[in-house]
Amino acid sequence: MVSSTSLVGLVGLALLSAVSGENITNDAYFYGQSPPVYPSPEANGTGSWSAAFAKAKAFVGNLTAEEKVNLTAGITVNSGCSGEIAAISRLGFPGLCVSDASNGLRATDYVNGWSSGIHVGASWNKDLARQRGIHMGREFRQKGVNLLLGPVVGPIGRIAEGGRNWEGVSVDPYHSGLLVAETVEGVQSVGVGASTKHFIANEQETNRNPEVDDQGENVASVSSNIDDQTMHELYLWPFQDAVKAGTASIMCSYNRVNNSYGCQNSKTLNGLLKTELGFQGYVISDWYAQHGGLASADAGLDMAMPYSDYWGSNLTTAISNGSFEASRLDDMATRIMATWYLLGQDASFPSPGIGMPKDVNVEHQRIIGRSPASKDVLLQSAIEGHVLVKNVNQALPLKSPRMVSVFGYDAKGPETLEIVKFSFLSSSPAAQYNHTLWNAGGSGANSPAYVDAPIDALQRQAYEDGSSLSWNFDEKNPVVNPTSDACLVFINAYATESYDRPSLTDEYSDELVKNVAANCSNTIVVIHNAGIRLVDEWIEHDNVTAVIFGHLPGQDTGRAVVDLLYGRANPSGRLPYTVAKKKSDYGALLHPDQREGEYWLFPQSNFSEGVYIDYRAFDKEDITPRYEFGYGLSYTTFNYSNLQISQSNVDYSEYPPSAPIESGGNPRLWDVVTTVSATIENSGAVDGDEVAQLYLGIPNGPVRQLRGFEKVHIVAGQQESVRFELNRRDVSTWDVNAQEWKWQKGTYQVYVGKSSRDLDLTGSFDI
């Protein structure tokens, strides 16, 4: 195997910065920035994949060359699936259906609209993430979908205005990795494959695809220029957790990485994913992200979607003339079939796309319905992603109000509810001014069975209470009923695939809040936000008494927020990102990178900040945020005590002992080396859930990095213990020379508390 010890990354940037004068017109200029790693390693069926690979190899051994090629490239049959692989009838293989999205099945009916990735991140609940995956996966299975195109860990949220940050879980790799691993295991436990995406460093929508500009010039996709240490410690980390969890597929991304396209980048696919992480499944392209034929196959792409003009007979011809190895095609087909066997889809699975509306009779469509067992998980996942960030004088929960006035466009439901929701728009507005925001736009838009808008749930509440409502959805400066006990203002912050967000605020919504607050002494703001939303225009107004970041709860959005407003549920969400006081606090990571200078035809995005994004950057620059990562309030209070740190009796060599690579990499990386525990008391008057967070100060690294979290329910007046296990990877940094995770000799600082900046307990241990 020809390889390189590290990604060129910032070394290549030094070369780029030396260029001046005429625009670069040929991508040969960038040759060598992403090191070549060939050949693509064959999967060996380690661990739980063993039996599946034995079956897959036997199956592939009976295929013709043309049938093998057909397994690797999608077809369009108008079935309702996002993509399909053709059947091989003579061997009893029915084909495959793959479909969006990671928050509910898209473009169909009789399915639920689930909470989005950012909402899962805000819940900080590992068990709930798994349960959501299980129930959502069952709906995909009923519809005949073999592969769920999700979950999302890329983008991780490097750019504050990133258009697809809402599909991802968190700006923190540890947080994102654990919740995505739970999602993968939940989805695949019901026999549906997960395709974790988008691999890798896919952090902006601007220039995400090659295009022809207004001058008729061919413009390449943006290149994420990234160094090896940053790649491992930030962007690869959650993908490693997904691979360890057994994800059936990895979707490669649109962008270039160190000036090599993501779906034909041999370093990232062959080197990082298939060699270092021991990935046993198959790499599927994002739609139309394949830009080369043999080059993409040799670099590690296994399946092209939605079809491939580059492959087909070209692959068989290349094998015949010796320019392409037959063993590579066999490995591509074997990886695909191994997932089919691994998930038990050979034994029992609906026909591909059987429940999708374009290929189903009405009677069967009625049979395939939403599971009643999903209702509790659906609602709980909606509730737990809300984050209460302000609550002056216990304005919430509401206490038997006689008159509640409701304002804002986001309180009402949509006028129509087509099968495809919030699909690709011609632009990216700052807010959706016509209705409540339950999810956001693009291929992640889901298909709810209904939308329970906030006003719907508030009207039910008024009926039960015998109270009164007043409402005005459409005016920016509405008249406020002077007898109002509380004024609820609902606004939103929109985002969509294909575009990055125009801003982190919008003037109309800010003016609406200020106008209501000027005339109501108990103004409560609920924001349904597809990403970071700044609030400093009005957050310190004396009459703004409470604020909830509602994120994207899915179809039960109204019921969920009203349960919280009236105290039937206690807020337990925590922020999965940092809310700044002003947009300039995000520095160079506020806006996406644009085309400029001599790289006009080859846009560049230099990840020169390294691992210092979001809270790491705020800590490094000593910037005080409005609300820090991990922050959130409750209707009760919690006290921390009794920090205990104990070190395991393990091999404390600098590098992990060598071992055969398994799914996820060297298995010794998961050896537990240190255990931390603490006691938490609910010192308030109501039961509640606390999210205990552990941050680690690793020598020669950021001040603090999240390395543990546990969500625990505690009865009022009672206490519970929490326990965190730190493995070798958790306490290591990536050594670019040794190409290994390495101990840092010295003192490790331990912090346990309520958020990244509210840390009641501190301690340390030495290595």
Tab-separated table of N, CA, C and O in Angstrom, residues 615-685:
chain	number	residue	atom	x	y	z
A	615	TYR	N	-17.033	26.395	21.703
A	615	TYR	CA	-16.636	26.721	23.078
A	615	TYR	C	-15.138	26.651	23.283
A	615	TYR	O	-14.586	27.388	24.117
A	616	ARG	N	-14.444	25.802	22.529
A	616	ARG	CA	-12.983	25.777	22.641
A	616	ARG	C	-12.386	27.129	22.227
A	616	ARG	O	-11.440	27.622	22.843
A	617	ALA	N	-12.950	27.717	21.169
A	617	ALA	CA	-12.471	29.022	20.707
A	617	ALA	C	-12.808	30.116	21.716
A	617	ALA	O	-11.986	30.999	21.995
A	618	PHE	N	-14.017	30.095	22.271
A	618	PHE	CA	-14.399	31.086	23.273
A	618	PHE	C	-13.500	30.995	24.503
A	618	PHE	O	-13.120	32.015	25.085
A	619	ASP	N	-13.161	29.776	24.917
A	619	ASP	CA	-12.256	29.602	26.057
A	619	ASP	C	-10.859	30.120	25.726
A	619	ASP	O	-10.231	30.818	26.527
A	620	LYS	N	-10.375	29.757	24.532
A	620	LYS	CA	-9.021	30.158	24.141
A	620	LYS	C	-8.888	31.671	24.072
A	620	LYS	O	-7.872	32.246	24.526
A	621	GLU	N	-9.893	32.339	23.514
A	621	GLU	CA	-9.837	33.790	23.326
A	621	GLU	C	-10.392	34.551	24.525
A	621	GLU	O	-10.433	35.775	24.513
A	622	ASP	N	-10.832	33.829	25.555
A	622	ASP	CA	-11.389	34.430	26.766
A	622	ASP	C	-12.559	35.356	26.436
A	622	ASP	O	-12.653	36.491	26.904
A	623	ILE	N	-13.470	34.836	25.610
A	623	ILE	CA	-14.677	35.569	25.232
A	623	ILE	C	-15.838	35.065	26.086
A	623	ILE	O	-16.078	33.853	26.172
A	624	THR	N	-16.545	35.970	26.709
A	624	THR	CA	-17.693	35.590	27.526
A	624	THR	C	-18.915	35.412	26.631
A	624	THR	O	-19.337	36.366	25.955
A	625	PRO	N	-19.489	34.228	26.591
A	625	PRO	CA	-20.665	34.021	25.741
A	625	PRO	C	-21.927	34.516	26.432
A	625	PRO	O	-21.956	34.759	27.636
A	626	ARG	N	-22.980	34.655	25.657
A	626	ARG	CA	-24.289	34.903	26.255
A	626	ARG	C	-24.748	33.642	26.972
A	626	ARG	O	-25.127	33.674	28.136
A	627	TYR	N	-24.725	32.523	26.272
A	627	TYR	CA	-25.064	31.223	26.866
A	627	TYR	C	-24.052	30.209	26.356
A	627	TYR	O	-23.910	30.017	25.150
A	628	GLU	N	-23.374	29.554	27.258
A	628	GLU	CA	-22.282	28.673	26.883
A	628	GLU	C	-22.775	27.289	26.463
A	628	GLU	O	-23.915	26.899	26.746
A	629	PHE	N	-21.897	26.575	25.799
A	629	PHE	CA	-22.140	25.178	25.432
A	629	PHE	C	-22.491	24.379	26.686
A	629	PHE	O	-21.837	24.477	27.715
A	630	GLY	N	-23.569	23.593	26.589
A	630	GLY	CA	-23.991	22.774	27.723
A	630	GLY	C	-24.929	23.459	28.685
A	630	GLY	O	-25.383	22.856	29.658
A	631	TYR	N	-25.266	24.742	28.417
A	631	TYR	CA	-26.083	25.516	29.354
A	631	TYR	C	-27.563	25.212	29.195
A	631	TYR	O	-28.066	24.982	28.106
A	632	GLY	N	-28.284	25.265	30.301
A	632	GLY	CA	-29.729	25.130	30.289
A	632	GLY	C	-30.271	25.166	31.707
A	632	GLY	O	-29.608	24.730	32.652
A	633	LEU	N	-31.481	25.703	31.859
A	633	LEU	CA	-32.103	25.848	33.169
A	633	LEU	C	-33.169	24.780	33.386
A	633	LEU	O	-33.620	24.120	32.448
A	634	SER	N	-33.580	24.653	34.641
A	634	SER	CA	-34.605	23.707	35.051
A	634	SER	C	-35.581	24.425	35.976
A	634	SER	O	-35.314	25.549	36.425
A	635	TYR	N	-36.690	23.791	36.277
A	635	TYR	CA	-37.621	24.329	37.271
A	635	TYR	C	-37.216	23.949	38.687
A	635	TYR	O	-37.915	24.278	39.645
A	636	THR	N	-36.105	23.226	38.794
A	636	THR	CA	-35.566	22.895	40.104
A	636	THR	C	-34.084	23.241	40.122
A	636	THR	O	-33.554	23.795	39.143
A	637	THR	N	-33.414	22.958	41.216
A	637	THR	CA	-31.985	23.271	41.358
A	637	THR	C	-31.224	22.016	41.745
A	637	THR	O	-31.776	21.099	42.369
A	638	PHE	N	-29.938	21.985	41.388
A	638	PHE	CA	-29.103	20.819	41.644
A	638	PHE	C	-27.786	21.244	42.281
A	638	PHE	O	-27.191	22.249	41.890
A	639	ASN	N	-27.346	20.463	43.246
A	639	ASN	CA	-26.055	20.687	43.898
A	639	ASN	C	-25.137	19.503	43.638
A	639	ASN	O	-25.586	18.343	43.660
A	640	TYR	N	-23.849	19.786	43.412
A	640	TYR	CA	-22.845	18.763	43.127
A	640	TYR	C	-21.895	18.612	44.314
A	640	TYR	O	-21.534	19.601	44.956
A	641	SER	N	-21.470	17.382	44.563
A	641	SER	CA	-20.510	17.134	45.645
A	641	SER	C	-19.801	15.803	45.417
A	641	SER	O	-20.120	15.059	44.487
A	642	ASN	N	-18.821	15.534	46.275
A	642	ASN	CA	-18.189	14.211	46.383
A	642	ASN	C	-17.534	13.747	45.080
A	642	ASN	O	-17.788	12.643	44.591
A	643	LEU	N	-16.654	14.572	44.525
A	643	LEU	CA	-15.901	14.174	43.334
A	643	LEU	C	-14.885	13.103	43.698
A	643	LEU	O	-14.099	13.264	44.641
A	644	GLN	N	-14.908	12.008	42.967
A	644	GLN	CA	-13.965	10.909	43.171
A	644	GLN	C	-13.300	10.569	41.838
A	644	GLN	O	-13.973	10.456	40.812
A	645	ILE	N	-11.959	10.409	41.873
A	645	ILE	CA	-11.195	10.065	40.670
A	645	ILE	C	-10.338	8.854	40.978
A	645	ILE	O	-9.571	8.855	41.951
A	646	SER	N	-10.476	7.820	40.160
A	646	SER	CA	-9.656	6.617	40.356
A	646	SER	C	-9.096	6.165	39.024
A	646	SER	O	-9.787	6.218	37.996
A	647	GLN	N	-7.846	5.737	39.028
A	647	GLN	CA	-7.179	5.302	37.807
A	647	GLN	C	-7.100	3.787	37.747
A	647	GLN	O	-6.874	3.115	38.762
A	648	SER	N	-7.293	3.263	36.550
A	648	SER	CA	-7.314	1.818	36.356
A	648	SER	C	-5.898	1.261	36.291
A	648	SER	O	-4.928	1.982	36.037
A	649	ASN	N	-5.812	-0.019	36.493
A	649	ASN	CA	-4.528	-0.711	36.390
A	649	ASN	C	-4.343	-1.174	34.954
A	649	ASN	O	-4.601	-2.316	34.594
A	650	VAL	N	-3.910	-0.235	34.093
A	650	VAL	CA	-3.737	-0.536	32.676
A	650	VAL	C	-2.318	-0.202	32.255
A	650	VAL	O	-1.542	0.390	33.007
A	651	ASP	N	-2.017	-0.593	31.036
A	651	ASP	CA	-0.706	-0.298	30.459
A	651	ASP	C	-0.623	1.200	30.145
A	651	ASP	O	-1.355	1.713	29.304
A	652	TYR	N	0.255	1.916	30.835
A	652	TYR	CA	0.379	3.349	30.638
A	652	TYR	C	1.512	3.703	29.678
A	652	TYR	O	2.189	4.706	29.829
A	653	SER	N	1.708	2.880	28.672
A	653	SER	CA	2.679	3.208	27.634
A	653	SER	C	2.176	4.415	26.850
A	653	SER	O	0.985	4.715	26.829
A	654	GLU	N	3.099	5.131	26.200
A	654	GLU	CA	2.737	6.348	25.477
A	654	GLU	C	1.654	6.114	24.438
A	654	GLU	O	0.743	6.914	24.277
A	655	TYR	N	1.759	4.989	23.735
A	655	TYR	CA	0.828	4.681	22.662
A	655	TYR	C	0.043	3.422	23.021
A	655	TYR	O	0.514	2.588	23.807
A	656	PRO	N	-1.133	3.237	22.481
A	656	PRO	CA	-1.914	2.045	22.799
A	656	PRO	C	-1.202	0.784	22.328
A	656	PRO	O	-0.558	0.789	21.264
A	657	PRO	N	-1.272	-0.293	23.092
A	657	PRO	CA	-0.680	-1.555	22.632
A	657	PRO	C	-1.260	-1.945	21.277
A	657	PRO	O	-2.433	-1.691	20.985
A	658	SER	N	-0.456	-2.516	20.435
A	658	SER	CA	-0.931	-2.914	19.108
A	658	SER	C	-1.920	-4.060	19.230
A	658	SER	O	-1.825	-4.899	20.131
A	659	ALA	N	-2.868	-4.081	18.329
A	659	ALA	CA	-3.895	-5.126	18.302
A	659	ALA	C	-4.501	-5.136	16.912
A	659	ALA	O	-4.465	-4.119	16.204
A	660	PRO	N	-5.042	-6.270	16.477
A	660	PRO	CA	-5.700	-6.305	15.168
A	660	PRO	C	-6.815	-5.267	15.094
A	660	PRO	O	-7.597	-5.109	16.036
A	661	ILE	N	-6.869	-4.548	13.973
A	661	ILE	CA	-7.870	-3.499	13.804
A	661	ILE	C	-9.262	-4.119	13.711
A	661	ILE	O	-9.492	-5.094	12.992
A	662	GLU	N	-10.176	-3.546	14.468
A	662	GLU	CA	-11.579	-3.921	14.417
A	662	GLU	C	-12.390	-2.716	13.946
A	662	GLU	O	-11.827	-1.647	13.698
A	663	SER	N	-13.695	-2.877	13.817
A	663	SER	CA	-14.539	-1.746	13.441
A	663	SER	C	-14.372	-0.632	14.467
A	663	SER	O	-14.671	-0.819	15.648
A	664	GLY	N	-13.885	0.510	14.015
A	664	GLY	CA	-13.614	1.620	14.913
A	664	GLY	C	-12.142	1.851	15.157
A	664	GLY	O	-11.757	2.865	15.721
A	665	GLY	N	-11.298	0.902	14.758
A	665	GLY	CA	-9.862	1.079	14.928
A	665	GLY	C	-9.258	0.120	15.922
A	665	GLY	O	-9.774	-0.981	16.157
A	666	ASN	N	-8.160	0.524	16.524
A	666	ASN	CA	-7.469	-0.295	17.520
A	666	ASN	C	-8.371	-0.475	18.739
A	666	ASN	O	-8.727	0.506	19.409
A	667	PRO	N	-8.772	-1.689	19.079
A	667	PRO	CA	-9.708	-1.888	20.197
A	667	PRO	C	-9.151	-1.437	21.538
A	667	PRO	O	-9.921	-1.180	22.475
A	668	ARG	N	-7.835	-1.322	21.658
A	668	ARG	CA	-7.256	-0.899	22.931
A	668	ARG	C	-7.513	0.585	23.211
A	668	ARG	O	-7.280	1.054	24.330
A	669	LEU	N	-7.978	1.317	22.206
A	669	LEU	CA	-8.346	2.710	22.440
A	669	LEU	C	-9.517	2.835	23.401
A	669	LEU	O	-9.733	3.890	24.009
A	670	TRP	N	-10.292	1.758	23.555
A	670	TRP	CA	-11.492	1.812	24.400
A	670	TRP	C	-11.225	1.269	25.797
A	670	TRP	O	-12.152	1.152	26.595
A	671	ASP	N	-9.978	0.955	26.109
A	671	ASP	CA	-9.631	0.525	27.473
A	671	ASP	C	-9.919	1.664	28.446
A	671	ASP	O	-9.471	2.808	28.246
A	672	VAL	N	-10.642	1.373	29.519
A	672	VAL	CA	-10.948	2.387	30.529
A	672	VAL	C	-9.708	2.633	31.378
A	672	VAL	O	-9.127	1.707	31.938
A	673	VAL	N	-9.295	3.884	31.452
A	673	VAL	CA	-8.068	4.231	32.167
A	673	VAL	C	-8.331	5.028	33.442
A	673	VAL	O	-7.531	4.995	34.378
A	674	THR	N	-9.429	5.772	33.479
A	674	THR	CA	-9.754	6.582	34.651
A	674	THR	C	-11.265	6.617	34.830
A	674	THR	O	-12.011	6.700	33.852
A	675	THR	N	-11.700	6.547	36.078
A	675	THR	CA	-13.124	6.624	36.401
A	675	THR	C	-13.361	7.825	37.313
A	675	THR	O	-12.619	8.038	38.275
A	676	VAL	N	-14.371	8.613	36.971
A	676	VAL	CA	-14.733	9.791	37.760
A	676	VAL	C	-16.181	9.645	38.203
A	676	VAL	O	-17.035	9.223	37.414
A	677	SER	N	-16.459	9.964	39.449
A	677	SER	CA	-17.833	9.899	39.943
A	677	SER	C	-18.146	11.143	40.762
A	677	SER	O	-17.249	11.848	41.235
A	678	ALA	N	-19.420	11.432	40.911
A	678	ALA	CA	-19.869	12.580	41.700
A	678	ALA	C	-21.281	12.311	42.189
A	678	ALA	O	-21.983	11.418	41.692
A	679	THR	N	-21.698	13.088	43.167
A	679	THR	CA	-23.045	13.000	43.721
A	679	THR	C	-23.802	14.271	43.374
A	679	THR	O	-23.267	15.377	43.485
A	680	ILE	N	-25.058	14.109	42.932
A	680	ILE	CA	-25.898	15.250	42.582
A	680	ILE	C	-27.170	15.196	43.418
A	680	ILE	O	-27.832	14.158	43.492
A	681	GLU	N	-27.499	16.316	44.026
A	681	GLU	CA	-28.709	16.422	44.838
A	681	GLU	C	-29.700	17.358	44.161
A	681	GLU	O	-29.329	18.436	43.692
A	682	ASN	N	-30.965	16.938	44.101
A	682	ASN	CA	-32.041	17.829	43.662
A	682	ASN	C	-32.474	18.632	44.884
A	682	ASN	O	-33.192	18.138	45.753
A	683	SER	N	-32.014	19.858	44.950
A	683	SER	CA	-32.259	20.693	46.124
A	683	SER	C	-33.509	21.549	45.986
A	683	SER	O	-33.783	22.404	46.840
A	684	GLY	N	-34.261	21.349	44.905
A	684	GLY	CA	-35.473	22.125	44.678
A	684	GLY	C	-36.717	21.399	45.123
A	684	GLY	O	-36.665	20.396	45.849
A	685	ALA	N	-37.856	21.896	44.621
A	685	ALA	CA	-39.147	21.397	45.089
A	685	ALA	C	-39.837	20.465	44.099
A	685	ALA	O	-40.883	19.891	44.432
